Coordinates of C-alpha atoms in Angstrom, one line a residue:
X1 CA 24.0 32.9 8.5
X2 CA 27.5 31.4 8.3
X3 CA 30.2 32.7 6.0
X4 CA 29.6 29.8 3.7
X5 CA 25.8 30.5 3.5
X6 CA 26.5 34.2 2.9
X7 CA 29.1 33.3 0.2
X8 CA 26.5 31.5 -1.8
X9 CA 23.7 34.0 -1.3
X10 CA 22.8 36.1 -4.3
X11 CA 23.4 39.8 -4.3
X12 CA 19.8 40.6 -4.9
X13 CA 19.0 38.8 -1.5
X14 CA 21.9 40.4 0.3
X15 CA 20.9 43.9 -0.6
X16 CA 17.4 43.1 0.7
X17 CA 18.8 41.9 4.0
X18 CA 21.0 45.0 4.3
X19 CA 18.2 47.4 3.5
X20 CA 16.0 45.8 6.1
X21 CA 18.8 45.8 8.7
X22 CA 18.8 42.0 8.9
X23 CA 22.4 41.9 7.9
X24 CA 25.1 44.6 8.3
X25 CA 27.7 45.5 5.6
X26 CA 30.5 44.9 8.1
X27 CA 29.2 41.4 9.0
X28 CA 28.9 40.5 5.3
X29 CA 32.3 41.9 4.4
X30 CA 34.0 40.1 7.3
X31 CA 32.3 36.8 6.3
X32 CA 33.4 37.2 2.7
X33 CA 37.0 37.9 3.7
X34 CA 37.0 35.0 6.2
X35 CA 35.7 32.6 3.5
X36 CA 38.2 33.8 0.9
X37 CA 41.1 33.3 3.4
X38 CA 39.9 29.8 4.1
X39 CA 39.0 28.6 0.6
X40 CA 41.4 30.6 -1.6
X41 CA 44.5 28.4 -0.8
X42 CA 42.5 25.5 -2.4
X43 CA 41.2 27.2 -5.5
X44 CA 43.6 30.2 -6.0
X45 CA 40.9 32.5 -7.2
X46 CA 42.3 35.7 -5.7
X47 CA 45.8 37.1 -6.2
X48 CA 45.3 40.3 -4.1
X49 CA 43.0 40.9 -1.2
X50 CA 42.1 44.5 0.0
X51 CA 40.8 43.6 3.4
X52 CA 41.5 46.9 5.2
X53 CA 40.1 48.9 2.4
X54 CA 37.0 46.7 2.2
X55 CA 36.3 46.8 6.0
X56 CA 36.7 50.6 5.9
X57 CA 34.2 50.9 3.1
X58 CA 31.9 48.4 4.9
X59 CA 31.9 50.6 8.0
X60 CA 31.0 53.6 5.9
X61 CA 28.2 51.6 4.3
X62 CA 26.9 50.6 7.7
X63 CA 26.8 54.2 8.8
X64 CA 24.7 55.0 5.8
X65 CA 22.2 52.3 6.6
X66 CA 21.9 53.4 10.3
X67 CA 21.6 57.1 9.4
X68 CA 18.8 56.5 6.8
X69 CA 20.8 57.7 3.9
X70 CA 19.9 56.8 0.3
X71 CA 21.4 53.4 -0.6
X72 CA 22.8 52.4 -3.9
X73 CA 21.8 49.2 -5.8
X74 CA 24.9 47.3 -4.6
X75 CA 25.0 48.8 -1.1
X76 CA 27.2 46.7 1.2
X77 CA 27.7 43.8 -1.3
X78 CA 31.3 42.5 -2.0
X79 CA 32.7 42.5 -5.5
X80 CA 36.0 41.6 -7.2
X81 CA 37.9 42.9 -10.2
X82 CA 39.9 40.8 -12.7
X83 CA 43.6 41.5 -12.4
X84 CA 43.8 42.7 -16.0
X85 CA 41.8 45.8 -15.1
X86 CA 43.4 48.9 -13.5
X87 CA 42.5 49.6 -9.9
X88 CA 43.8 52.9 -8.4
X89 CA 46.3 52.3 -5.6
X90 CA 45.9 48.5 -5.8
X91 CA 48.5 46.4 -7.8
X92 CA 47.4 45.2 -11.2
X93 CA 49.8 42.5 -12.3
X94 CA 48.1 40.9 -15.4
X95 CA 49.4 37.5 -14.3
X96 CA 52.9 38.5 -15.3
X97 CA 56.2 39.1 -13.5
X98 CA 56.7 42.1 -15.8
X99 CA 53.9 43.9 -13.9
X100 CA 54.3 42.3 -10.5
X101 CA 54.7 45.7 -8.8
X102 CA 52.6 47.8 -11.0
X103 CA 50.2 50.1 -9.0
X104 CA 47.9 52.1 -11.3
X105 CA 47.1 55.8 -10.7
X106 CA 43.6 55.5 -12.0
X107 CA 40.7 53.1 -12.0
X108 CA 39.2 51.4 -15.0
X109 CA 36.1 53.5 -16.1
X110 CA 33.5 51.1 -14.7
X111 CA 35.0 50.7 -11.2
X112 CA 33.9 54.0 -9.7
X113 CA 30.4 53.1 -10.7
X114 CA 30.5 49.9 -8.7
X115 CA 31.9 51.9 -5.7
X116 CA 29.2 54.7 -6.1
X117 CA 26.5 52.0 -6.2
X118 CA 27.7 50.9 -2.7
X119 CA 29.7 47.8 -3.6
X120 CA 32.6 46.7 -1.4
X121 CA 35.8 46.0 -3.3
X122 CA 37.4 42.9 -1.7
X123 CA 40.3 42.1 -4.1
X124 CA 41.6 41.1 -7.5
X125 CA 41.0 37.7 -9.2
X126 CA 43.6 35.8 -11.2
X127 CA 44.2 35.7 -14.9
X128 CA 46.7 33.9 -17.1
X129 CA 49.5 36.1 -18.3
X130 CA 48.0 39.1 -20.1
X131 CA 44.7 37.2 -20.5
X132 CA 46.0 35.5 -23.6
X133 CA 44.8 31.9 -23.2
X134 CA 41.7 30.0 -22.2
X135 CA 43.3 28.3 -19.2
X136 CA 43.6 29.4 -15.6
X137 CA 47.4 29.4 -14.9
X138 CA 50.1 32.1 -15.0
X139 CA 53.8 32.0 -14.2
X140 CA 53.2 34.6 -11.5
X141 CA 50.1 33.4 -9.6
X142 CA 50.2 29.7 -10.4
X143 CA 47.2 27.5 -11.2
X144 CA 43.6 28.5 -10.5
X145 CA 41.6 25.4 -9.8
X146 CA 38.0 24.5 -10.6
X147 CA 36.0 24.3 -7.4
X148 CA 33.9 21.4 -8.7
X149 CA 37.1 19.3 -9.2
X150 CA 40.4 20.8 -8.3
X151 CA 42.2 18.5 -10.6
X152 CA 40.5 20.2 -13.6
X153 CA 40.9 23.7 -15.2
X154 CA 38.6 26.6 -14.7
X155 CA 39.1 27.7 -18.3
X156 CA 40.2 31.3 -18.9
X157 CA 41.1 33.9 -19.0
X158 CA 38.6 35.1 -16.3
X159 CA 39.7 32.1 -14.3
X160 CA 39.7 33.6 -10.8
X161 CA 36.4 35.3 -11.2
X162 CA 34.7 32.0 -12.3
X163 CA 36.4 30.0 -9.5
X164 CA 35.3 32.7 -6.9
X165 CA 31.7 32.5 -8.0
X166 CA 31.6 28.7 -8.0
X167 CA 33.4 28.5 -4.6
X168 CA 31.0 30.9 -2.9
X169 CA 33.6 33.7 -2.5
X170 CA 31.0 36.4 -2.8
X171 CA 28.3 37.1 -5.4
X172 CA 29.7 39.7 -7.8
X173 CA 32.8 39.3 -9.9
X174 CA 34.0 41.1 -13.0
X175 CA 35.5 39.4 -16.0
X176 CA 36.6 40.4 -19.5
X177 CA 36.1 38.6 -22.8
X178 CA 37.7 39.0 -26.2
X179 CA 37.5 35.4 -27.4
X180 CA 35.6 33.5 -24.8
X181 CA 37.3 34.7 -21.6
X182 CA 34.1 35.2 -19.7
X183 CA 32.1 32.5 -21.5
X184 CA 34.6 29.6 -21.3
X185 CA 35.3 29.7 -17.5
X186 CA 31.6 30.4 -16.8
X187 CA 30.8 27.2 -18.7
X188 CA 33.5 25.2 -17.1
X189 CA 32.6 26.3 -13.6
X190 CA 28.8 26.2 -13.9
X191 CA 28.0 29.9 -13.4
X192 CA 26.4 32.8 -15.3
X193 CA 28.7 35.0 -17.3
X194 CA 27.8 37.6 -19.9
X195 CA 29.9 39.2 -22.6
X196 CA 28.1 42.5 -23.2
X197 CA 28.0 44.2 -26.6
X198 CA 31.2 46.1 -27.3
X199 CA 30.9 49.6 -25.8
X200 CA 28.1 48.7 -23.4
X201 CA 30.7 48.9 -20.6
X202 CA 33.3 51.6 -21.3
X203 CA 36.9 50.7 -21.7
X204 CA 39.4 53.2 -20.2
X205 CA 42.4 53.4 -19.7
X206 CA 43.1 51.5 -23.0
X207 CA 45.6 48.7 -23.0
X208 CA 46.9 46.6 -25.8
X209 CA 43.9 44.3 -26.0
X210 CA 41.1 46.5 -24.9
X211 CA 39.8 47.1 -28.4
X212 CA 38.8 43.4 -28.6
X213 CA 37.8 43.0 -24.9
X214 CA 34.4 43.4 -23.3
X215 CA 34.0 43.8 -19.5
X216 CA 31.0 42.0 -18.0
X217 CA 29.5 40.3 -14.9
X218 CA 30.2 36.8 -13.6
X219 CA 27.6 35.6 -11.0
X220 CA 25.6 32.8 -9.6
X221 CA 22.2 34.0 -10.9
X222 CA 20.9 35.8 -14.0
X223 CA 19.4 38.4 -11.7
X224 CA 22.7 39.2 -10.2
X225 CA 24.3 39.5 -13.6
X226 CA 21.7 41.9 -14.7
X227 CA 22.1 43.9 -11.5
X228 CA 25.9 44.2 -11.9
X229 CA 25.7 45.0 -15.6
X230 CA 23.2 47.7 -15.0
X231 CA 25.7 49.5 -12.7
X232 CA 28.8 48.9 -15.0
X233 CA 27.1 49.9 -18.3
X234 CA 26.7 53.4 -19.7
X235 CA 28.6 56.0 -21.8
X236 CA 31.9 57.6 -20.8
X237 CA 33.4 60.6 -22.6
X238 CA 36.9 59.0 -22.3
X239 CA 35.8 56.1 -24.5
X240 CA 34.6 57.1 -28.0
X241 CA 33.2 53.6 -28.6
X242 CA 31.0 53.6 -25.4
X243 CA 27.3 53.3 -26.0
X244 CA 24.3 55.2 -24.6
X245 CA 22.0 53.4 -22.3
X246 CA 19.6 50.8 -23.6
X247 CA 16.3 52.2 -25.1
X248 CA 13.2 52.2 -23.0

């Protein structure tokens, strides 16, 4: 498949192809990075790419496949993180010149879960400054454009994640929502976005707006949203508001 075809393929199908060795994690990651580099100048969905880190993780994922090791539910599949959420060793700017050079020393609580599940982190997606409006522009990263019509807004604040899904820049993207910040851009860009119940996905470290914010998936299919949420969700001792798993 071409990088365009892979970019629009659901994660549920990509994991099947990887498990059956019809697709390699390295091939998929290279295709995702190639498409991001080609399309991102048009839509401005990503503000940071982690290409070297992603390819190293993909090579490790490929070794696991060839060795017959146990594979996680997201094994070899690219994902992105909204630039409001802390990523250890990778700048987290929050759409603001104030934090242009901020590099956190810890990950947000749900990120190690995505990594443990075998996901491949490819970069950070744009947000308006501090996530405090329902549009897709910031003074630091500029305007994020709707892939359906680049003269229109993506909505916000999970602007880059919504644009990335709609533009086929990989299947799994994380957003956050306090007052519509997943739901508005998902609606504007014609994708699936879910604001989980508060505490379903743990919030740590806590920033100034985390007590009103819910982390959730933004994807092309309902099945992908369910898959990503199943990995992100669950209690964390560092977040006293986090919930136990859903009842059987």
